[in-house]
Coordinates of C-alpha atoms in Angstrom, one line a residue:
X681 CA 96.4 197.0 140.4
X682 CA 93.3 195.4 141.6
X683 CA 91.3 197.6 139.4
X684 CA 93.3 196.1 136.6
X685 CA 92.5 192.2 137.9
X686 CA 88.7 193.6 138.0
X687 CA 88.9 194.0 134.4
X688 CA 91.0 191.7 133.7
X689 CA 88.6 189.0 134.9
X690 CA 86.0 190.8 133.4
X691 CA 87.1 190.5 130.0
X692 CA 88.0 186.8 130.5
X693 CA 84.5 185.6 131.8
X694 CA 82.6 187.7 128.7
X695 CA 85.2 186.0 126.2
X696 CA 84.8 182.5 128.0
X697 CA 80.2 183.4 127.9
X698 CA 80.9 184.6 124.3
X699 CA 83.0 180.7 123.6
X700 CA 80.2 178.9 125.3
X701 CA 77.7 180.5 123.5
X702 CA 79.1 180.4 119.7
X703 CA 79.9 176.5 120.1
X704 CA 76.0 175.9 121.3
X705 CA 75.1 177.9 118.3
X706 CA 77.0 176.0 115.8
X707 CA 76.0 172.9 117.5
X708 CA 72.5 173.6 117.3
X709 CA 70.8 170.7 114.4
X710 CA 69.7 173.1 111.8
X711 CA 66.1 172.9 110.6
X712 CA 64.9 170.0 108.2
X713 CA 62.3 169.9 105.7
X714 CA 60.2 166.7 106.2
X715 CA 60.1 164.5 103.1
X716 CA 56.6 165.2 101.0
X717 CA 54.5 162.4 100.1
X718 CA 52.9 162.7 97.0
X719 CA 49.7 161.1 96.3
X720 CA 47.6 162.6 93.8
X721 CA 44.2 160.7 92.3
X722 CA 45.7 160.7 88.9
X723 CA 48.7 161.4 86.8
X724 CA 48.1 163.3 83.0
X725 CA 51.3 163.3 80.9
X726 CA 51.3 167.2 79.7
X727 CA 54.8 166.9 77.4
X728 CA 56.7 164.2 76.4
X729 CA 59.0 163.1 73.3
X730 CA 57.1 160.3 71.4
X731 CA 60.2 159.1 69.1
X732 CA 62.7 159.3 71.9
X733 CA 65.6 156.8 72.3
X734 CA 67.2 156.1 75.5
X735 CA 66.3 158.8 78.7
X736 CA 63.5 161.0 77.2
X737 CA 62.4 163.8 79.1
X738 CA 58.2 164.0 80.3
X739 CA 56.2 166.6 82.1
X740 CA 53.0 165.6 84.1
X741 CA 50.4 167.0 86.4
X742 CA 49.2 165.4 89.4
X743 CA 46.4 167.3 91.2
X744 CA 48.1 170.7 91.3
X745 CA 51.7 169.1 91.4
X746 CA 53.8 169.3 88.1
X747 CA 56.1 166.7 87.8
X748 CA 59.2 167.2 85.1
X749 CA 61.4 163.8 85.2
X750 CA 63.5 161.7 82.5
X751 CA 62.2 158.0 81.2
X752 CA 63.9 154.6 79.3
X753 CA 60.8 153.4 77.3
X754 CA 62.3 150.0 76.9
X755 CA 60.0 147.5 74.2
X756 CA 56.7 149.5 75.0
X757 CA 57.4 149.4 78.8
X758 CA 59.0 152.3 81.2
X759 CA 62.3 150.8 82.2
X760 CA 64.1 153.1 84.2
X761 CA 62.6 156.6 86.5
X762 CA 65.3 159.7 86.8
X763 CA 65.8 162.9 87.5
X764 CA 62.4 164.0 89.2
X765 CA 61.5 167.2 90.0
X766 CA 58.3 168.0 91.5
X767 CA 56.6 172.0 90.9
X768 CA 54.4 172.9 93.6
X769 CA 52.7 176.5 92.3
X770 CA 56.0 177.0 90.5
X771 CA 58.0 176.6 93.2
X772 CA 60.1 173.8 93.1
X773 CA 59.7 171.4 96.1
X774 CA 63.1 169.9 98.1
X775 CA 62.7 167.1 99.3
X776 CA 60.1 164.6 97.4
X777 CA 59.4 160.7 98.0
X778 CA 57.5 159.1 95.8
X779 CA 56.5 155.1 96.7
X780 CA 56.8 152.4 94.5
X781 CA 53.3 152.4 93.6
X782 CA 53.7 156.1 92.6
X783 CA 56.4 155.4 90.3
X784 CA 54.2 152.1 89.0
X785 CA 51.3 154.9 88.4
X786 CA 53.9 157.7 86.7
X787 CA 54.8 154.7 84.5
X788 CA 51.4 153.4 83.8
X789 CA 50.7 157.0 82.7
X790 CA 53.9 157.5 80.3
X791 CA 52.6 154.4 78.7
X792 CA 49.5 155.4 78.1
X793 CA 50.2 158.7 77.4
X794 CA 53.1 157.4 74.9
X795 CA 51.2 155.5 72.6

């Protein structure tokens, strides 16, 4: 019998180590990408749809960033900013953030670039 309690316990204390263990796994913070700031010297609209009404779609390169997003070109001005995606060497990049001034430069450039 007390080779069956020595077991017994045992099998209790590796199930009670395996508990412990699994919960500080799943507890564990996963890994985050940190945001990327994008900064280039200059924006060049590449593609865009000159007689577009409402959100028109553009494609521009910043430095070696591609930058795919949708406009409202609202009485020769850029109104609104969605939908950006930013291509770094064809691979898409996560997690993006863009200042105001950025998006004041992205729109100064869909201006221009609109005329």
């Amino acid at each position: 019998m007390t080779l069956f309690k020595q077991h017994y316990k045992t099998a209790v204390t590796a199930l009670g180590l395996s508990a412990i263990l699994a919960t500080a796994w799943a507890l564990e913070p996963t890994a985050q990408e940190l945001p990327v700031n994008i900064h280039p010297s200059k924006y060049e609209v590449l593609t865009y749809l000159p007689n577009c009404k409402g959100f028109c779609p553009a494609q521009l390169k910043a430095d070696d960033l591609t930058i795919n997003l949708d406009y409202e070109l609202v009485d020769g001005s850029v109104q609104q900013i969605d939908d950006v995606t930013v291509f770094k060497n064809s691979k898409e990049l996560s997690e993006v953030y863009l200042d105001r001034s950025e998006y004041e430069r992205i729109s100064a450039a869909i201006v221009g670039g609109v005329k």
